[in-house]
Amino acid sequence: ISPLRRELVHLSRLIAILAVAIGLSFFAIGTAIRVPFWQDFIFAIGIIVAMVPEGLLPTLTLALVLAAQRMAKRNVLIRHLTSVETLGSATVICTDKTGTLTENRMRVRELLVGLERLRANVLAKRPDLAERQRAFFQTAALCHSLHETERRGARVLLGDPMEAALVEMGRAALPDLGSARSVDEISFDADRMRQSVVYEAPGGRVLYCKGAPESLYPLCRHISELGAVRPLDTATRAAIVEAQEDMAERGLRVIAFATRSLPDVCERSTFEQDLVFLGLVGLEDPPRADVPEAIAKCRAAGIKVIMLTGDHPRTATAIAREIGLVQSPDPKVITGAQLQSLSAGELHFAVDAPEIIFARVAADQKMRIVEALKAKQHVVAVTGDGVNDAPALKSAHIGIAMGMTGTDVAKEAADVVLLDDNFTGIVSAIEEGRAVFQNIRKFLTYVLVHNVAELVPYLAFGLFGIPLPLTPIQALSIDMGTDSLTALGLGVERSNPVMMRLPPRQQNERLLNLPVALRAYLFLGVIEAVAAMAAYFFVLRGAGWHLGQSLAPTDPVYLSATTACLSTIIVMQIVNVFLCRSSVRSILSMKLTDNPLIVAGVTLELVLLLLINYSPWGNAILDTSPVPSGLWLFVVPLALGMIALEETRKWLVRRSLPDASNTAI
């Protein structure tokens, strides 16, 4: 069950229990003091109706839908509505590197052909090299799992961008490659970290292999250098490793090539033995331009970002340093092999490191990392695109699949889909999620305030024997009518960028916490209730009514007085919607036109207020009657008084809060 759903269940039960308990308590009190049954019954039902915010769940659902629509415009597709708010409480993001933090546009930058180091851009000037080291470029062009198709008259390679870059390099170096025929393939997997393809050649079968250098080195016995093959000695191996480390230090993704001529009779299990080392390719995948800023936002917001990649540790560290993910000279780096040897306790201790990178990890190891973080009480968001990523996506609080490169299985397991595979979209979604939680509190406060204003008339009716100041149908007209659009307006308030300077909220933080309850029930609610009752008695006193005098339900004076009570609640709620836009910031610091939906809601309230008072069908449906013109002059000072009292409270609160909280909440 999602945190938001759990909170709503808790809130609904709390309000229902409170409403029914208060209703039954006062029904029992009425019975004890011998209040007539039907009067006592109406009194109890009125209290329950007044205490339950009937418009809360529809407003919440619409607010989440509109938030999901805003995220969709930022290329973040929300598959489950409650994930909108869950994103806002994320404390850790476990992200892939390729395509998420980087552009996923692989380009060959550097080569080690035999033992010769050269830049990729000099290949066009070295046709002799392609002929002498033909097997190197044949491996680049032939060892792949791409599919070739035609689009708009051009041949296009579909599949891994890294493989596409290698194939393009190989074909450019060997335009006379010819039509070789593949007869067998040993596919890439995360355990072997290499791929082999067997082709039929005039002299027999030839195996071309590519993969992670550390997976190929143990299989190689010879090296092809300057067109000749010689044994691979210790010094040569050291030179190759040194070249690899140098490429990785500069953030290049390093791929090793090897080959072998297969004998006529050869078991498939022995294909990848006694290989001839051909060289290394260093590919560049530049970081996305906007990722460093997104990482900085996460750091300021107290969100830990952990890179999970299949790349070499040095490559991962170089990219992490370039985007600002790590800043210390010696971040903690754990490889997949090291992760396998860690116990659960050791892993729990390891993830506490301020800066940590997981390199050469397999997709199935993500699940273990996610579980370790969850055990540390983190709210975890994790990205993934492959079939094997599905368990981790399911296990995380927020599973995020890649929309462009992700498999259908990964998307089905995820809560969120990044349509452009960009890490920045995750940060934008977290910012929106934080705003959603604050917005829910805003319209919850707004709704609870008028619930108090509806409750007090029933208490006065039951305890003091006065004519009922507000009928149940009038109370419902506020919940489901006049306040609906303004409450929704509060639910779609724009996210405040300053909110990303605050730490994530605690998992056990309640929607209806003590500050919210005190402000809604005992401060704003009491002010509004006093104003509503004052308006009610203003009309009654003006008509000569005195305490103890009964009024018929159809008496024009009674109808006008209940209308005054209803109208005052509506007027005070018009003021209250602007006060509830922030629990700290002054209404003078916020533009009234920043939220068009609130402006539309206030306009609707004013129109409904006129219809309730001065239209025949409004009078008939809600049992209302036009109020005296002097009431409006009586209500205006009450509304201004509410503003003054709330602004004073906000000023006192601002003095005790840090600057970021002053401008974000």
XYZ file of C-alpha atoms in Angstrom:
665
model
C 0.000 0.000 0.000
C 1.370 3.432 -0.963
C 2.167 6.013 1.744
C -0.523 8.374 0.433
C -3.198 5.675 0.404
C -2.172 4.666 3.913
C -2.452 8.297 5.035
C -5.886 8.711 3.438
C -7.144 5.531 5.094
C -5.871 6.807 8.447
C -7.365 10.269 7.891
C -10.739 8.909 6.736
C -11.007 6.599 9.739
C -9.972 9.354 12.122
C -12.539 11.831 10.802
C -15.293 9.185 10.603
C -14.679 7.975 14.160
C -14.495 11.541 15.453
C -17.678 12.613 13.637
C -19.732 9.604 14.708
C -18.420 9.763 18.291
C -19.284 13.451 18.661
C -22.670 12.936 16.964
C -23.617 10.018 19.228
C -22.326 11.818 22.324
C -24.497 14.846 21.730
C -27.454 12.635 20.774
C -27.065 10.937 24.160
C -26.800 14.316 25.924
C -29.932 15.506 24.110
C -31.796 12.389 25.172
C -30.662 12.847 28.775
C -31.963 16.428 28.913
C -35.200 15.339 27.202
C -34.767 17.092 23.881
C -37.525 15.948 21.493
C -36.382 12.891 19.543
C -36.573 14.359 16.034
C -34.861 17.568 17.091
C -32.157 15.521 18.807
C -31.839 13.249 15.760
C -31.459 16.175 13.342
C -28.935 17.672 15.745
C -26.795 14.473 15.720
C -27.038 13.994 11.939
C -26.113 17.650 11.428
C -22.979 17.250 13.558
C -21.885 14.187 11.562
C -22.539 15.960 8.241
C -20.661 19.031 9.451
C -17.644 17.029 10.618
C -17.169 14.956 7.444
C -15.442 16.773 4.530
C -17.475 15.185 1.740
C -15.523 16.948 -1.004
C -12.090 15.837 0.207
C -11.643 12.621 -1.809
C -12.992 13.959 -5.147
C -10.797 17.037 -4.762
C -7.767 14.911 -3.906
C -8.303 12.642 -6.920
C -8.638 15.597 -9.284
C -5.538 17.234 -7.782
C -3.502 14.058 -8.389
C -4.818 13.765 -11.950
C -3.874 17.364 -12.739
C -0.432 16.850 -11.160
C 0.048 13.754 -13.345
C -0.878 15.828 -16.394
C 1.703 18.465 -15.472
C 4.339 15.728 -15.091
C 3.404 14.298 -18.495
C 4.311 17.665 -20.014
C 7.776 17.152 -18.500
C 8.020 13.693 -20.147
C 7.204 11.850 -16.896
C 4.315 9.407 -17.317
C 2.617 8.412 -14.048
C 1.134 4.905 -14.186
C -0.266 4.903 -10.621
C -1.752 8.145 -9.263
C -0.531 7.672 -5.705
C 3.049 7.602 -7.027
C 2.721 11.358 -7.637
C 2.913 12.023 -3.909
C 5.276 9.139 -3.093
C 7.897 10.720 -5.350
C 7.928 13.756 -3.096
C 9.157 11.727 -0.121
C 12.022 9.965 -1.952
C 15.301 9.978 -0.023
C 17.417 7.893 -2.428
C 17.532 7.622 -6.226
C 19.302 4.566 -7.652
C 19.943 5.422 -11.287
C 21.503 3.798 -14.318
C 24.266 5.743 -16.054
C 23.911 5.115 -19.775
C 21.010 7.004 -21.316
C 19.781 8.394 -18.002
C 22.729 10.439 -16.808
C 24.336 10.405 -20.254
C 23.018 11.150 -23.733
C 23.206 7.499 -24.891
C 24.906 8.717 -28.059
C 28.021 6.561 -28.234
C 30.991 7.795 -30.251
C 34.303 6.001 -30.713
C 37.004 8.328 -29.400
C 40.171 6.265 -28.918
C 41.613 2.950 -30.020
C 44.278 0.534 -28.918
C 44.968 -1.535 -32.037
C 47.427 -4.189 -31.015
C 49.594 -1.963 -28.824
C 49.232 1.201 -30.914
C 47.230 4.030 -29.317
C 45.451 6.426 -31.666
C 42.495 8.755 -31.859
C 39.472 7.576 -33.831
C 39.515 10.649 -36.067
C 42.824 9.594 -37.671
C 41.440 6.345 -39.078
C 40.516 8.008 -42.359
C 44.191 8.947 -42.799
C 45.434 5.401 -42.038
C 44.006 2.983 -44.634
C 47.094 0.809 -44.098
C 46.056 0.209 -40.492
C 42.693 -1.233 -41.533
C 44.380 -3.734 -43.813
C 47.089 -4.762 -41.331
C 44.584 -5.137 -38.484
C 41.631 -6.288 -40.576
C 40.374 -8.681 -37.868
C 40.023 -5.764 -35.397
C 37.661 -3.852 -37.668
C 35.868 -7.031 -38.776
C 35.065 -7.715 -35.108
C 33.688 -4.177 -34.749
C 31.536 -4.559 -37.874
C 30.349 -8.152 -37.474
C 30.054 -8.884 -33.738
C 26.702 -7.363 -32.800
C 23.008 -8.038 -32.171
C 21.640 -5.093 -34.160
C 18.808 -5.208 -36.644
C 19.104 -3.283 -39.883
C 16.084 -1.692 -41.492
C 15.287 0.982 -44.029
C 13.775 4.315 -43.081
C 13.157 7.096 -45.587
C 15.467 5.487 -48.080
C 18.396 5.042 -45.668
C 19.669 1.956 -43.847
C 19.258 2.315 -40.069
C 20.736 0.161 -37.283
C 18.291 -0.593 -34.465
C 19.531 -1.652 -31.031
C 22.258 -0.757 -28.556
C 23.839 2.641 -29.460
C 27.229 1.295 -28.359
C 27.050 -1.546 -30.877
C 25.842 0.849 -33.557
C 28.896 3.080 -33.008
C 31.242 0.078 -33.303
C 29.566 -1.201 -36.463
C 29.756 2.230 -38.088
C 33.469 2.455 -37.262
C 34.146 -1.035 -38.645
C 32.242 -0.425 -41.867
C 33.932 2.948 -42.389
C 37.372 1.325 -42.024
C 36.464 -1.697 -44.211
C 34.081 -0.558 -46.971
C 34.853 -3.837 -48.822
C 33.615 -5.970 -45.943
C 31.481 -8.111 -48.237
C 28.555 -10.326 -47.259
C 29.778 -12.532 -44.438
C 27.291 -15.135 -43.122
C 26.695 -15.651 -39.403
C 26.311 -19.296 -38.426
C 26.271 -19.166 -34.605
C 26.159 -16.740 -31.698
C 26.851 -16.801 -27.963
C 24.798 -13.900 -26.685
C 25.902 -11.316 -24.191
C 24.817 -11.727 -20.589
C 25.688 -9.924 -17.374
C 27.646 -12.866 -15.931
C 29.921 -13.441 -18.941
C 30.062 -9.742 -19.927
C 30.918 -10.628 -23.524
C 29.366 -11.653 -26.826
C 30.680 -13.940 -29.567
C 29.513 -14.402 -33.150
C 30.733 -17.148 -35.520
C 30.981 -16.413 -39.255
C 31.614 -18.719 -42.183
C 34.775 -17.620 -44.034
C 36.523 -19.073 -47.084
C 39.189 -20.643 -44.860
C 36.736 -21.976 -42.274
C 34.759 -20.662 -39.351
C 35.931 -17.519 -37.533
C 34.782 -16.378 -34.093
C 34.638 -12.653 -33.321
C 34.306 -11.700 -29.653
C 33.828 -8.418 -27.829
C 33.129 -7.545 -24.199
C 34.445 -6.151 -20.952
C 38.264 -6.265 -20.967
C 38.467 -8.163 -17.690
C 36.211 -10.891 -19.121
C 38.337 -11.296 -22.291
C 41.865 -11.027 -20.858
C 41.867 -14.482 -19.218
C 40.717 -16.080 -22.505
C 43.454 -14.554 -24.680
C 46.741 -16.378 -25.326
C 48.043 -14.338 -28.256
C 47.963 -10.789 -29.581
C 47.714 -9.492 -33.148
C 50.246 -6.685 -33.602
C 51.335 -5.062 -36.888
C 49.597 -7.836 -38.777
C 51.484 -10.598 -36.971
C 50.319 -12.857 -34.154
C 52.591 -13.487 -31.194
C 52.209 -14.853 -27.645
C 50.639 -12.517 -25.070
C 53.324 -12.126 -22.417
C 53.106 -10.502 -18.961
C 54.614 -7.178 -20.048
C 52.167 -6.890 -22.939
C 49.245 -7.679 -20.680
C 50.392 -4.933 -18.278
C 50.607 -2.428 -21.160
C 47.063 -3.311 -22.273
C 45.688 -2.947 -18.740
C 47.459 0.399 -18.380
C 45.865 1.645 -21.617
C 42.458 0.435 -20.424
C 42.789 2.186 -17.062
C 43.854 5.406 -18.771
C 40.789 5.366 -21.043
C 38.467 4.577 -18.139
C 39.965 7.386 -16.030
C 38.835 9.818 -18.725
C 35.263 8.511 -18.637
C 35.467 6.359 -21.768
C 33.589 3.085 -21.956
C 36.185 0.455 -22.851
C 35.403 -2.596 -25.006
C 37.934 -5.334 -25.847
C 38.064 -7.263 -29.154
C 39.368 -10.784 -29.727
C 39.123 -13.429 -32.427
C 39.853 -17.051 -33.192
C 39.773 -19.429 -36.126
C 37.671 -22.415 -35.137
C 38.743 -25.954 -36.108
C 36.366 -28.095 -38.124
C 35.479 -30.142 -35.042
C 34.996 -27.976 -31.973
C 32.630 -28.177 -29.022
C 30.531 -25.021 -28.599
C 31.559 -24.811 -24.928
C 35.199 -24.381 -26.057
C 34.561 -21.657 -28.649
C 35.839 -18.866 -26.386
C 39.286 -20.321 -25.670
C 42.800 -19.541 -26.906
C 41.639 -16.192 -28.309
C 43.824 -13.679 -30.110
C 43.645 -10.238 -28.517
C 42.987 -7.538 -31.143
C 42.693 -4.309 -29.163
C 40.496 -1.904 -27.217
C 37.925 0.689 -28.162
C 37.203 3.693 -25.952
C 33.701 5.077 -26.515
C 32.469 8.417 -25.282
C 28.918 8.909 -24.023
C 28.761 12.542 -22.884
C 26.688 13.426 -19.814
C 23.425 15.227 -20.444
C 23.917 18.980 -20.175
C 21.195 19.468 -17.555
C 22.173 16.544 -15.299
C 24.757 18.418 -13.135
C 22.104 20.968 -12.161
C 19.632 18.165 -11.360
C 22.248 16.405 -9.198
C 22.917 19.677 -7.357
C 19.167 20.029 -6.709
C 19.058 16.543 -5.227
C 22.020 17.312 -2.976
C 20.342 20.522 -1.745
C 17.088 18.627 -1.177
C 18.754 15.972 0.975
C 18.260 13.237 -1.656
C 21.076 10.733 -2.101
C 21.829 9.681 -5.700
C 23.534 6.318 -6.248
C 24.838 5.267 -9.662
C 24.293 1.623 -10.655
C 26.137 0.784 -13.853
C 27.627 -2.109 -15.736
C 30.630 0.003 -16.726
C 34.173 -0.186 -15.390
C 34.589 1.398 -11.908
C 36.994 4.041 -13.224
C 34.657 4.982 -16.069
C 31.735 5.259 -13.656
C 33.780 7.353 -11.217
C 34.963 9.700 -13.962
C 31.424 10.336 -15.206
C 30.137 10.688 -11.627
C 32.797 13.282 -10.924
C 32.011 15.144 -14.152
C 28.324 15.520 -13.284
C 28.957 16.377 -9.627
C 27.609 13.112 -8.281
C 30.817 12.584 -6.312
C 32.974 15.376 -4.937
C 35.307 13.617 -2.521
C 38.715 12.428 -3.817
C 38.022 8.849 -2.764
C 34.334 7.851 -3.120
C 33.251 4.327 -2.181
C 33.065 2.106 -5.285
C 31.660 -1.424 -5.076
C 31.810 -3.789 -8.039
C 29.370 -6.576 -8.764
C 31.967 -9.166 -7.763
C 32.554 -7.414 -4.436
C 28.810 -7.124 -3.887
C 28.434 -10.886 -4.224
C 30.893 -11.409 -1.373
C 29.249 -8.873 0.975
C 26.948 -10.148 3.706
C 23.611 -8.425 4.331
C 25.050 -6.606 7.346
C 28.123 -5.450 5.420
C 25.947 -4.141 2.603
C 23.701 -2.271 5.065
C 26.803 -0.626 6.463
C 28.223 0.116 2.985
C 25.151 2.002 1.701
C 25.597 4.513 4.529
C 28.635 5.942 2.708
C 28.006 9.599 1.750
C 29.118 8.945 -1.849
C 28.832 5.447 -3.275
C 28.932 3.972 -6.793
C 28.052 0.420 -7.834
C 29.977 -0.609 -10.975
C 29.937 -3.776 -13.058
C 26.680 -4.726 -11.344
C 24.205 -7.098 -12.921
C 20.536 -6.208 -13.204
C 19.557 -8.871 -10.660
C 21.890 -7.278 -8.072
C 19.826 -4.081 -8.100
C 17.160 -5.850 -6.070
C 19.600 -6.527 -3.252
C 20.759 -2.899 -3.172
C 17.161 -1.657 -3.086
C 16.268 -4.012 -0.235
C 19.314 -2.859 1.755
C 18.287 0.779 1.361
C 14.693 0.008 2.331
C 15.962 -1.749 5.456
C 17.684 1.539 6.347
C 14.235 3.231 6.207
C 14.932 5.043 2.943
C 12.203 5.824 0.410
C 13.827 4.423 -2.733
C 13.330 5.362 -6.386
C 15.129 3.078 -8.852
C 15.478 3.212 -12.635
C 15.602 0.281 -15.016
C 15.009 -0.723 -18.619
C 15.599 -4.446 -18.968
C 13.570 -7.542 -18.209
C 15.913 -8.385 -15.328
C 15.288 -4.951 -13.795
C 11.616 -5.770 -13.142
C 12.108 -7.248 -9.620
C 14.017 -4.147 -8.461
C 11.388 -1.857 -10.014
C 8.656 -3.766 -8.184
C 10.541 -3.816 -4.891
C 11.352 -0.089 -4.821
C 8.876 2.448 -3.463
C 8.981 4.120 -6.895
C 9.983 2.056 -9.914
C 11.005 4.215 -12.884
C 11.235 2.624 -16.339
C 12.844 4.112 -19.430
C 10.343 5.053 -22.110
C 12.738 5.013 -25.079
C 15.003 2.049 -24.316
C 12.906 0.208 -21.738
C 11.319 -3.174 -22.341
C 7.583 -3.735 -21.977
C 8.264 -5.896 -18.918
C 10.135 -3.064 -17.185
C 7.402 -0.534 -18.019
C 4.718 -2.880 -16.719
C 6.582 -3.328 -13.419
C 7.222 0.409 -12.950
C 5.135 3.137 -11.326
C 6.610 5.872 -13.510
C 7.893 5.933 -17.093
C 10.497 8.487 -18.228
C 9.440 9.187 -21.793
C 12.806 10.754 -22.710
C 14.994 8.580 -20.399
C 16.343 11.785 -18.800
C 17.392 11.863 -15.143
C 16.224 15.486 -14.942
C 12.650 14.255 -15.306
C 12.987 12.316 -12.028
C 14.052 15.460 -10.171
C 11.180 17.445 -11.706
C 8.762 14.709 -10.649
C 10.124 14.753 -7.075
C 9.661 18.526 -6.957
C 6.088 18.102 -8.192
C 5.485 15.310 -5.664
C 6.640 17.506 -2.797
C 4.262 20.223 -3.980
C 1.390 17.711 -4.109
C 1.842 16.751 -0.453
C 1.888 20.410 0.616
C -1.119 21.138 -1.606
C -3.096 18.291 -0.049
C -2.434 19.873 3.345
C -3.535 23.259 2.016
C -6.937 22.123 0.809
C -7.314 19.847 3.836
C -6.857 22.890 6.072
C -9.269 24.859 3.886
C -11.955 22.175 4.072
C -11.606 21.560 7.818
C -12.011 25.271 8.564
C -15.531 25.404 7.167
C -16.310 22.083 8.881
C -15.812 23.880 12.220
C -17.994 26.750 10.999
C -20.682 24.168 10.160
C -20.294 22.305 13.463
C -20.688 25.291 15.817
C -24.262 26.161 14.654
C -25.356 22.625 15.516
C -23.689 22.798 18.919
C -25.469 26.093 19.599
C -28.752 24.570 18.462
C -28.368 21.535 20.730
C -26.899 23.229 23.799
C -28.725 26.554 23.906
C -32.027 25.748 22.243
C -31.792 28.422 19.542
C -33.299 27.860 16.086
C -30.934 25.775 13.920
C -28.600 28.341 12.270
C -27.564 26.106 9.333
C -29.559 23.266 7.798
C -27.907 20.008 6.637
C -28.626 20.779 2.971
C -26.970 24.169 3.364
C -23.889 22.549 4.932
C -23.690 20.112 2.018
C -23.959 23.005 -0.458
C -20.673 24.333 0.939
C -18.862 20.975 0.863
C -20.007 19.866 -2.563
C -20.782 23.204 -4.207
C -19.287 26.560 -3.340
C -15.938 25.276 -2.022
C -15.257 22.575 -4.619
C -13.409 24.604 -7.251
C -11.411 26.737 -4.798
C -10.313 23.600 -2.922
C -9.193 22.097 -6.232
C -7.310 25.330 -6.945
C -5.328 24.840 -3.731
C -4.642 21.270 -4.809
C -2.896 22.392 -8.007
C -0.743 25.207 -6.628
C 2.517 25.450 -8.556
C 5.571 23.849 -7.042
C 7.888 26.286 -5.309
C 11.543 25.745 -6.378
C 12.628 26.703 -2.853
C 10.943 23.494 -1.656
C 13.885 21.569 -3.100
C 16.138 23.156 -0.480
C 14.337 21.331 2.294
C 15.053 17.732 3.387
C 12.556 14.974 2.463
C 9.628 14.656 4.815
C 9.619 11.846 7.341
C 7.810 8.640 6.338
C 5.688 8.760 9.492
C 4.652 12.390 9.007
C 0.876 12.672 9.002
C -1.219 14.708 6.599
C -3.315 15.898 9.515
C -0.569 16.652 12.007
C -0.863 18.769 15.149
C 0.022 22.155 13.557
C -2.508 21.589 10.738
C -5.229 20.495 13.175
C -4.650 23.413 15.549
C -4.638 25.944 12.732
C -7.757 24.534 11.047
C -9.879 23.557 14.037
C -8.903 25.934 16.824
C -7.792 29.064 14.971
C -9.208 29.690 11.484
C -12.209 27.460 12.114
C -13.122 29.251 15.342
C -12.775 32.670 13.667
C -15.045 31.609 10.815
C -17.575 30.013 13.163
C -17.741 33.165 15.304
C -18.291 35.261 12.183
C -21.069 32.932 10.930
C -22.903 32.951 14.269
C -22.466 36.710 14.582
C -24.125 37.199 11.185
C -26.947 34.842 12.168
C -27.721 36.782 15.341
C -27.271 40.108 13.504
C -30.231 39.263 11.259
C -32.327 37.820 14.095
C -31.716 40.801 16.384
C -32.482 43.190 13.542
C -35.888 41.522 13.183
C -36.592 41.798 16.929
C -35.978 38.179 17.864
C -35.127 37.360 21.504
C -33.587 34.309 23.171
C -36.122 31.548 23.808
C -38.389 32.627 20.951
C -39.161 29.803 18.536
C -39.345 30.337 14.780
C -41.177 28.253 12.199
C -38.967 26.642 9.490
C -40.839 28.708 6.882
C -40.660 32.016 8.775
C -39.049 34.655 6.475
C -36.942 35.924 9.397
C -35.585 32.429 10.082
C -34.879 31.801 6.383
C -33.028 35.112 6.118
C -30.992 34.360 9.262
C -29.868 30.913 8.072
C -29.007 32.455 4.708
C -26.876 35.027 6.544
C -25.026 32.235 8.342
C -24.470 30.349 5.077
C -23.452 33.492 3.174
C -20.951 34.509 5.847
C -19.274 31.083 5.734
C -18.963 31.442 1.947
C -17.503 34.968 2.244
C -15.044 33.855 4.919
C -14.036 30.885 2.760
C -13.299 33.274 -0.116
C -10.863 35.008 2.219
C -9.640 31.704 3.636
C -8.612 30.255 0.262
C -5.970 32.971 -0.092
C -4.831 32.489 3.506
C -4.448 28.733 2.969
C -2.140 29.108 -0.039
C 0.674 29.091 2.506
C 0.878 28.322 6.192
C 3.823 30.723 6.559
C 4.050 33.210 3.702
C 2.045 36.414 3.779
C -0.813 36.772 1.313
C 0.841 40.042 0.269
C 3.857 38.080 -1.030
C 1.722 35.964 -3.389
C 0.115 37.220 -6.574
C -3.628 36.673 -6.666
C -3.463 35.771 -10.357
C -0.731 33.091 -10.005
C -3.405 30.413 -9.715
C -6.169 30.860 -12.343
C -8.182 27.991 -10.854
C -8.483 29.786 -7.503
C -9.586 32.957 -9.300
C -12.184 30.900 -11.206
C -13.268 29.242 -7.942
C -13.727 32.585 -6.182
C -15.728 33.865 -9.161
C -17.926 30.768 -8.981
C -18.436 31.280 -5.224
C -19.543 34.866 -5.765
C -21.988 33.816 -8.488
C -23.398 31.020 -6.313
C -23.631 33.422 -3.364
C -25.833 35.759 -5.406
C -27.950 32.855 -6.693
C -28.404 31.442 -3.177
C -29.606 34.813 -1.929
C -31.498 36.350 -4.802
C -32.709 33.621 -7.200
C -36.090 31.879 -6.722
C -34.701 28.408 -7.463
C -31.762 28.973 -5.140
C -34.190 29.967 -2.377
C -36.344 26.919 -3.090
C -33.546 24.338 -3.175
C -31.653 25.527 -0.093
C -34.516 27.077 1.918
C -32.916 30.524 1.741
C -34.183 34.084 1.551
C -32.493 37.392 0.617
C -30.461 38.875 3.475
C -30.675 42.505 4.593
C -28.286 44.778 2.660
C -26.668 45.858 5.939
C -25.324 42.307 6.441
C -22.618 42.792 3.821
C -21.245 45.832 5.680
C -21.339 43.756 8.870
C -19.409 40.840 7.300
C -16.597 42.835 5.654
C -14.888 43.828 8.957
C -15.129 40.205 10.103
C -13.344 39.057 6.943
C -10.653 41.720 7.364
C -10.258 40.680 10.994
C -9.644 37.074 9.888
C -6.895 38.279 7.530
C -5.285 40.393 10.248
C -5.256 37.577 12.811
C -3.852 35.001 10.377
C -1.196 37.413 9.095
C -0.116 38.043 12.685
C 0.158 34.302 13.313
C 2.193 33.833 10.127
C 4.548 36.652 11.100
C 5.201 35.033 14.467
C 5.841 31.648 12.796
C 8.223 33.146 10.204
C 10.383 34.553 12.986
C 11.039 31.039 14.302
C 11.708 29.202 11.006
C 14.804 28.964 8.748
C 14.787 31.073 5.592
C 14.099 28.143 3.235
C 11.016 27.089 5.208
C 9.776 30.664 5.271
C 9.571 30.803 1.497
C 8.743 27.185 0.626
C 5.835 26.157 2.855
